[in-house]
Amino acid sequence: MQHPKTLPDYSFETDAQAAGLLRVAGVDEVGRGPLAGPVTAAAVVLDPAHIPEGLNDSKLLTPKRRVALLEQLLQHSDVSVAHASVQEIDQHNILRASHIAMVRAIQGLQTPPDLALIDGNMVPDGLNMPAKTLIKGDMRSVSIAAASIAAKIARDEIMQQLAAQFPGYGWETNAGYPTPAHKAALVELGVTPHHRHSFKPVHNILYQE
């Protein structure tokens, strides 16, 4: 017998609030895998009285559904989105850059949270506040799911703008991920200022013998 897939819920937040940590922020990032563009993070503090129905891991939602949910979130939630640049990704590494973006997103909230629920298994360096990590958090916590939606929409919009400036790489559809067409365009058209030089397919083209 197949178990129905459970949707993320508000139980981690409720547990924290019972322990006196009233403002709980869900935190997630998007864009660790692409060859181009920034890495983007979002932090969201939900209003328990106005949690949009159908919040889930952004990858499991249609673009239209994501936009509808974000509109609802922006009405009642504290939403902050932040980025780490291609330069920061190349200077540090993608993991460290994604953590920099997460810390910036949390710092951008209107009111500092009492607890950050972080998607993944690592608390970002430099996060000077209580935090709890949740593996596959965007499928378990509605706050993290909300953050995954806000981050994905923001990053996709950036990649669509960059696609207009640098046509041919397919960023409007692949968001900078290493699709066969994107890798073929890299070889044919070369490396743009928005490519991550530290990523192997880009590095190999830049430093071909």
PDB file of C-alpha atoms in Angstrom:
ATOM      1  CA  MET A   1       0.000   0.000   0.000  1.00  0.00           C
ATOM      2  CA  GLN A   2       1.414   3.384  -1.022  1.00  0.00           C
ATOM      3  CA  HIS A   3       1.474   6.097   1.590  1.00  0.00           C
ATOM      4  CA  PRO A   4       0.167   9.442   0.405  1.00  0.00           C
ATOM      5  CA  LYS A   5       2.898  12.064   0.190  1.00  0.00           C
ATOM      6  CA  THR A   6       2.561  14.331   3.185  1.00  0.00           C
ATOM      7  CA  LEU A   7       2.644  18.071   2.684  1.00  0.00           C
ATOM      8  CA  PRO A   8       4.878  20.290   4.789  1.00  0.00           C
ATOM      9  CA  ASP A   9       3.202  21.551   7.964  1.00  0.00           C
ATOM     10  CA  TYR A  10       3.620  24.094  10.761  1.00  0.00           C
ATOM     11  CA  SER A  11       4.640  21.628  13.490  1.00  0.00           C
ATOM     12  CA  PHE A  12       8.327  22.644  13.737  1.00  0.00           C
ATOM     13  CA  GLU A  13       7.233  26.249  14.123  1.00  0.00           C
ATOM     14  CA  THR A  14       4.612  25.330  16.758  1.00  0.00           C
ATOM     15  CA  ASP A  15       7.206  23.359  18.751  1.00  0.00           C
ATOM     16  CA  ALA A  16       9.579  26.320  18.705  1.00  0.00           C
ATOM     17  CA  GLN A  17       6.834  28.716  19.769  1.00  0.00           C
ATOM     18  CA  ALA A  18       5.925  26.417  22.656  1.00  0.00           C
ATOM     19  CA  ALA A  19       9.564  26.773  23.773  1.00  0.00           C
ATOM     20  CA  GLY A  20       9.277  30.576  23.681  1.00  0.00           C
ATOM     21  CA  LEU A  21      10.828  31.135  20.224  1.00  0.00           C
ATOM     22  CA  LEU A  22       7.882  33.053  18.805  1.00  0.00           C
ATOM     23  CA  ARG A  23       9.146  34.414  15.475  1.00  0.00           C
ATOM     24  CA  VAL A  24      10.330  31.475  13.387  1.00  0.00           C
ATOM     25  CA  ALA A  25      11.889  32.101   9.973  1.00  0.00           C
ATOM     26  CA  GLY A  26      12.067  29.413   7.314  1.00  0.00           C
ATOM     27  CA  VAL A  27      15.224  29.759   5.223  1.00  0.00           C
ATOM     28  CA  ASP A  28      16.084  28.155   1.876  1.00  0.00           C
ATOM     29  CA  GLU A  29      18.349  28.809  -1.088  1.00  0.00           C
ATOM     30  CA  VAL A  30      18.161  28.124  -4.797  1.00  0.00           C
ATOM     31  CA  GLY A  31      20.817  28.104  -7.487  1.00  0.00           C
ATOM     32  CA  ARG A  32      23.684  26.031  -6.150  1.00  0.00           C
ATOM     33  CA  GLY A  33      23.888  23.898  -9.294  1.00  0.00           C
ATOM     34  CA  PRO A  34      23.827  26.409 -12.179  1.00  0.00           C
ATOM     35  CA  LEU A  35      26.882  27.452 -14.182  1.00  0.00           C
ATOM     36  CA  ALA A  36      25.732  31.079 -14.271  1.00  0.00           C
ATOM     37  CA  GLY A  37      23.999  33.674 -12.144  1.00  0.00           C
ATOM     38  CA  PRO A  38      23.872  34.374  -8.414  1.00  0.00           C
ATOM     39  CA  VAL A  39      22.849  32.015  -5.640  1.00  0.00           C
ATOM     40  CA  THR A  40      19.647  33.271  -4.030  1.00  0.00           C
ATOM     41  CA  ALA A  41      18.206  32.733  -0.558  1.00  0.00           C
ATOM     42  CA  ALA A  42      14.959  33.721   1.110  1.00  0.00           C
ATOM     43  CA  ALA A  43      13.790  33.947   4.710  1.00  0.00           C
ATOM     44  CA  VAL A  44      10.074  33.943   5.526  1.00  0.00           C
ATOM     45  CA  VAL A  45       8.234  34.416   8.816  1.00  0.00           C
ATOM     46  CA  LEU A  46       4.637  33.260   8.326  1.00  0.00           C
ATOM     47  CA  ASP A  47       1.585  34.674  10.058  1.00  0.00           C
ATOM     48  CA  PRO A  48       0.031  31.539  11.616  1.00  0.00           C
ATOM     49  CA  ALA A  49      -3.438  32.969  10.975  1.00  0.00           C
ATOM     50  CA  HIS A  50      -2.740  33.428   7.257  1.00  0.00           C
ATOM     51  CA  ILE A  51      -0.750  30.474   5.943  1.00  0.00           C
ATOM     52  CA  PRO A  52      -1.493  30.018   2.231  1.00  0.00           C
ATOM     53  CA  GLU A  53      -2.889  26.620   1.332  1.00  0.00           C
ATOM     54  CA  GLY A  54      -0.733  24.386  -0.825  1.00  0.00           C
ATOM     55  CA  LEU A  55       2.723  25.587   0.254  1.00  0.00           C
ATOM     56  CA  ASN A  56       5.280  23.014  -0.855  1.00  0.00           C
ATOM     57  CA  ASP A  57       8.809  22.595  -2.168  1.00  0.00           C
ATOM     58  CA  SER A  58       8.964  25.106  -5.048  1.00  0.00           C
ATOM     59  CA  LYS A  59      10.265  22.402  -7.426  1.00  0.00           C
ATOM     60  CA  LEU A  60       6.956  20.535  -7.039  1.00  0.00           C
ATOM     61  CA  LEU A  61       4.794  23.526  -8.018  1.00  0.00           C
ATOM     62  CA  THR A  62       3.961  25.026 -11.409  1.00  0.00           C
ATOM     63  CA  PRO A  63       5.311  28.532 -12.114  1.00  0.00           C
ATOM     64  CA  LYS A  64       1.748  29.906 -12.026  1.00  0.00           C
ATOM     65  CA  ARG A  65       1.070  28.297  -8.630  1.00  0.00           C
ATOM     66  CA  ARG A  66       4.347  29.648  -7.230  1.00  0.00           C
ATOM     67  CA  VAL A  67       3.446  33.202  -8.265  1.00  0.00           C
ATOM     68  CA  ALA A  68      -0.061  32.905  -6.759  1.00  0.00           C
ATOM     69  CA  LEU A  69       1.387  31.633  -3.470  1.00  0.00           C
ATOM     70  CA  LEU A  70       4.023  34.368  -3.343  1.00  0.00           C
ATOM     71  CA  GLU A  71       1.319  37.022  -3.811  1.00  0.00           C
ATOM     72  CA  GLN A  72      -0.484  35.618  -0.766  1.00  0.00           C
ATOM     73  CA  LEU A  73       2.755  35.406   1.226  1.00  0.00           C
ATOM     74  CA  LEU A  74       3.631  39.032   0.531  1.00  0.00           C
ATOM     75  CA  GLN A  75       0.283  40.151   1.990  1.00  0.00           C
ATOM     76  CA  HIS A  76       0.707  38.570   5.413  1.00  0.00           C
ATOM     77  CA  SER A  77       4.283  37.309   5.885  1.00  0.00           C
ATOM     78  CA  ASP A  78       7.671  38.885   6.491  1.00  0.00           C
ATOM     79  CA  VAL A  79       9.581  37.929   3.307  1.00  0.00           C
ATOM     80  CA  SER A  80      13.227  38.748   2.594  1.00  0.00           C
ATOM     81  CA  VAL A  81      15.266  37.706  -0.451  1.00  0.00           C
ATOM     82  CA  ALA A  82      19.044  38.101  -0.813  1.00  0.00           C
ATOM     83  CA  HIS A  83      21.821  36.972  -3.147  1.00  0.00           C
ATOM     84  CA  ALA A  84      25.490  36.128  -3.290  1.00  0.00           C
ATOM     85  CA  SER A  85      27.121  37.178  -6.549  1.00  0.00           C
ATOM     86  CA  VAL A  86      29.033  35.147  -9.113  1.00  0.00           C
ATOM     87  CA  GLN A  87      32.184  36.890  -7.836  1.00  0.00           C
ATOM     88  CA  GLU A  88      31.444  35.744  -4.282  1.00  0.00           C
ATOM     89  CA  ILE A  89      30.758  32.197  -5.497  1.00  0.00           C
ATOM     90  CA  ASP A  90      34.137  32.134  -7.274  1.00  0.00           C
ATOM     91  CA  GLN A  91      35.939  33.792  -4.355  1.00  0.00           C
ATOM     92  CA  HIS A  92      34.611  31.501  -1.599  1.00  0.00           C
ATOM     93  CA  ASN A  93      32.842  28.415  -3.017  1.00  0.00           C
ATOM     94  CA  ILE A  94      29.214  27.681  -3.743  1.00  0.00           C
ATOM     95  CA  LEU A  95      28.403  26.324  -0.269  1.00  0.00           C
ATOM     96  CA  ARG A  96      29.898  29.320   1.516  1.00  0.00           C
ATOM     97  CA  ALA A  97      28.234  31.717  -0.948  1.00  0.00           C
ATOM     98  CA  SER A  98      24.840  30.083  -0.398  1.00  0.00           C
ATOM     99  CA  HIS A  99      25.334  30.553   3.357  1.00  0.00           C
ATOM    100  CA  ILE A 100      26.261  34.224   2.826  1.00  0.00           C
ATOM    101  CA  ALA A 101      22.983  34.662   0.900  1.00  0.00           C
ATOM    102  CA  MET A 102      21.027  32.924   3.700  1.00  0.00           C
ATOM    103  CA  VAL A 103      22.500  35.178   6.403  1.00  0.00           C
ATOM    104  CA  ARG A 104      21.713  38.256   4.277  1.00  0.00           C
ATOM    105  CA  ALA A 105      18.115  37.087   3.774  1.00  0.00           C
ATOM    106  CA  ILE A 106      17.630  36.617   7.534  1.00  0.00           C
ATOM    107  CA  GLN A 107      19.192  40.019   8.239  1.00  0.00           C
ATOM    108  CA  GLY A 108      16.785  41.568   5.712  1.00  0.00           C
ATOM    109  CA  LEU A 109      13.638  40.574   7.609  1.00  0.00           C
ATOM    110  CA  GLN A 110      11.634  43.494   9.024  1.00  0.00           C
ATOM    111  CA  THR A 111      11.865  42.046  12.547  1.00  0.00           C
ATOM    112  CA  PRO A 112      14.689  39.701  13.593  1.00  0.00           C
ATOM    113  CA  PRO A 113      13.449  36.138  14.119  1.00  0.00           C
ATOM    114  CA  ASP A 114      13.915  34.163  17.351  1.00  0.00           C
ATOM    115  CA  LEU A 115      14.784  30.986  15.425  1.00  0.00           C
ATOM    116  CA  ALA A 116      15.886  30.186  11.885  1.00  0.00           C
ATOM    117  CA  LEU A 117      14.742  26.870  10.393  1.00  0.00           C
ATOM    118  CA  ILE A 118      17.422  26.168   7.780  1.00  0.00           C
ATOM    119  CA  ASP A 119      16.900  23.817   4.850  1.00  0.00           C
ATOM    120  CA  GLY A 120      19.776  21.318   4.760  1.00  0.00           C
ATOM    121  CA  ASN A 121      22.200  19.988   7.348  1.00  0.00           C
ATOM    122  CA  MET A 122      24.461  22.992   8.055  1.00  0.00           C
ATOM    123  CA  VAL A 123      23.930  26.199   9.987  1.00  0.00           C
ATOM    124  CA  PRO A 124      25.523  29.053   7.995  1.00  0.00           C
ATOM    125  CA  ASP A 125      28.700  30.585   9.394  1.00  0.00           C
ATOM    126  CA  GLY A 126      28.119  34.021  10.820  1.00  0.00           C
ATOM    127  CA  LEU A 127      24.497  33.371  11.792  1.00  0.00           C
ATOM    128  CA  ASN A 128      24.498  34.702  15.340  1.00  0.00           C
ATOM    129  CA  MET A 129      21.111  33.430  16.468  1.00  0.00           C
ATOM    130  CA  PRO A 130      19.364  30.151  17.353  1.00  0.00           C
ATOM    131  CA  ALA A 131      18.979  27.886  14.334  1.00  0.00           C
ATOM    132  CA  LYS A 132      17.773  24.389  13.542  1.00  0.00           C
ATOM    133  CA  THR A 133      18.584  22.486  10.356  1.00  0.00           C
ATOM    134  CA  LEU A 134      16.035  20.331   8.550  1.00  0.00           C
ATOM    135  CA  ILE A 135      17.096  17.971   5.775  1.00  0.00           C
ATOM    136  CA  LYS A 136      14.521  18.223   2.954  1.00  0.00           C
ATOM    137  CA  GLY A 137      13.064  21.063   4.995  1.00  0.00           C
ATOM    138  CA  ASP A 138      11.102  22.475   2.050  1.00  0.00           C
ATOM    139  CA  MET A 139       9.005  19.290   2.110  1.00  0.00           C
ATOM    140  CA  ARG A 140       8.585  19.312   5.909  1.00  0.00           C
ATOM    141  CA  SER A 141       8.128  22.918   7.064  1.00  0.00           C
ATOM    142  CA  VAL A 142       5.703  25.370   5.468  1.00  0.00           C
ATOM    143  CA  SER A 143       8.011  28.274   6.412  1.00  0.00           C
ATOM    144  CA  ILE A 144      10.923  26.706   4.515  1.00  0.00           C
ATOM    145  CA  ALA A 145       8.597  25.825   1.615  1.00  0.00           C
ATOM    146  CA  ALA A 146       7.538  29.491   1.508  1.00  0.00           C
ATOM    147  CA  ALA A 147      11.210  30.538   1.436  1.00  0.00           C
ATOM    148  CA  SER A 148      11.925  28.086  -1.408  1.00  0.00           C
ATOM    149  CA  ILE A 149       9.131  29.680  -3.470  1.00  0.00           C
ATOM    150  CA  ALA A 150      10.282  33.263  -2.835  1.00  0.00           C
ATOM    151  CA  ALA A 151      13.916  32.408  -3.637  1.00  0.00           C
ATOM    152  CA  LYS A 152      13.090  30.502  -6.826  1.00  0.00           C
ATOM    153  CA  ILE A 153      10.840  33.214  -8.256  1.00  0.00           C
ATOM    154  CA  ALA A 154      13.416  35.933  -7.506  1.00  0.00           C
ATOM    155  CA  ARG A 155      16.286  33.994  -9.068  1.00  0.00           C
ATOM    156  CA  ASP A 156      14.291  32.928 -12.143  1.00  0.00           C
ATOM    157  CA  GLU A 157      13.425  36.602 -12.764  1.00  0.00           C
ATOM    158  CA  ILE A 158      17.116  37.574 -12.595  1.00  0.00           C
ATOM    159  CA  MET A 159      18.043  34.809 -15.039  1.00  0.00           C
ATOM    160  CA  GLN A 160      15.301  35.926 -17.456  1.00  0.00           C
ATOM    161  CA  GLN A 161      16.658  39.493 -17.366  1.00  0.00           C
ATOM    162  CA  LEU A 162      20.200  38.217 -17.968  1.00  0.00           C
ATOM    163  CA  ALA A 163      18.915  36.008 -20.813  1.00  0.00           C
ATOM    164  CA  ALA A 164      17.717  39.131 -22.630  1.00  0.00           C
ATOM    165  CA  GLN A 165      21.203  40.662 -22.324  1.00  0.00           C
ATOM    166  CA  PHE A 166      23.061  37.443 -23.220  1.00  0.00           C
ATOM    167  CA  PRO A 167      20.877  35.486 -25.669  1.00  0.00           C
ATOM    168  CA  GLY A 168      21.787  32.018 -26.843  1.00  0.00           C
ATOM    169  CA  TYR A 169      22.446  30.301 -23.518  1.00  0.00           C
ATOM    170  CA  GLY A 170      18.789  29.488 -22.821  1.00  0.00           C
ATOM    171  CA  TRP A 171      18.795  31.056 -19.357  1.00  0.00           C
ATOM    172  CA  GLU A 172      15.136  32.020 -19.760  1.00  0.00           C
ATOM    173  CA  THR A 173      14.286  28.301 -19.584  1.00  0.00           C
ATOM    174  CA  ASN A 174      17.292  26.605 -17.932  1.00  0.00           C
ATOM    175  CA  ALA A 175      17.949  29.323 -15.274  1.00  0.00           C
ATOM    176  CA  GLY A 176      21.679  28.798 -15.806  1.00  0.00           C
ATOM    177  CA  TYR A 177      21.683  25.069 -15.027  1.00  0.00           C
ATOM    178  CA  PRO A 178      24.107  22.908 -17.058  1.00  0.00           C
ATOM    179  CA  THR A 179      21.690  21.603 -19.689  1.00  0.00           C
ATOM    180  CA  PRO A 180      23.231  20.141 -22.876  1.00  0.00           C
ATOM    181  CA  ALA A 181      22.118  23.261 -24.797  1.00  0.00           C
ATOM    182  CA  HIS A 182      23.687  25.586 -22.219  1.00  0.00           C
ATOM    183  CA  LYS A 183      26.978  23.666 -22.303  1.00  0.00           C
ATOM    184  CA  ALA A 184      26.964  23.658 -26.117  1.00  0.00           C
ATOM    185  CA  ALA A 185      26.371  27.441 -26.113  1.00  0.00           C
ATOM    186  CA  LEU A 186      29.295  27.892 -23.718  1.00  0.00           C
ATOM    187  CA  VAL A 187      31.601  26.216 -26.224  1.00  0.00           C
ATOM    188  CA  GLU A 188      30.126  28.105 -29.176  1.00  0.00           C
ATOM    189  CA  LEU A 189      29.564  31.584 -27.698  1.00  0.00           C
ATOM    190  CA  GLY A 190      32.124  31.600 -24.902  1.00  0.00           C
ATOM    191  CA  VAL A 191      31.986  32.617 -21.254  1.00  0.00           C
ATOM    192  CA  THR A 192      29.946  35.643 -20.086  1.00  0.00           C
ATOM    193  CA  PRO A 193      30.632  37.827 -17.019  1.00  0.00           C
ATOM    194  CA  HIS A 194      27.740  35.977 -15.351  1.00  0.00           C
ATOM    195  CA  HIS A 195      29.298  32.522 -15.605  1.00  0.00           C
ATOM    196  CA  ARG A 196      30.876  30.959 -12.527  1.00  0.00           C
ATOM    197  CA  HIS A 197      34.538  30.568 -13.388  1.00  0.00           C
ATOM    198  CA  SER A 198      35.136  28.117 -10.550  1.00  0.00           C
ATOM    199  CA  PHE A 199      32.618  25.631 -11.976  1.00  0.00           C
ATOM    200  CA  LYS A 200      34.289  22.895 -13.976  1.00  0.00           C
ATOM    201  CA  PRO A 201      32.552  23.227 -17.392  1.00  0.00           C
ATOM    202  CA  VAL A 202      33.258  26.999 -17.376  1.00  0.00           C
ATOM    203  CA  HIS A 203      36.772  26.617 -15.964  1.00  0.00           C
ATOM    204  CA  ASN A 204      37.638  24.041 -18.641  1.00  0.00           C
ATOM    205  CA  ILE A 205      36.648  26.434 -21.437  1.00  0.00           C
ATOM    206  CA  LEU A 206      38.529  29.360 -19.901  1.00  0.00           C
ATOM    207  CA  TYR A 207      41.706  27.376 -19.342  1.00  0.00           C
ATOM    208  CA  GLN A 208      41.799  25.055 -22.349  1.00  0.00           C
ATOM    209  CA  GLU A 209      45.292  24.078 -23.337  1.00  0.00           C
TER     210      GLU A 209
END
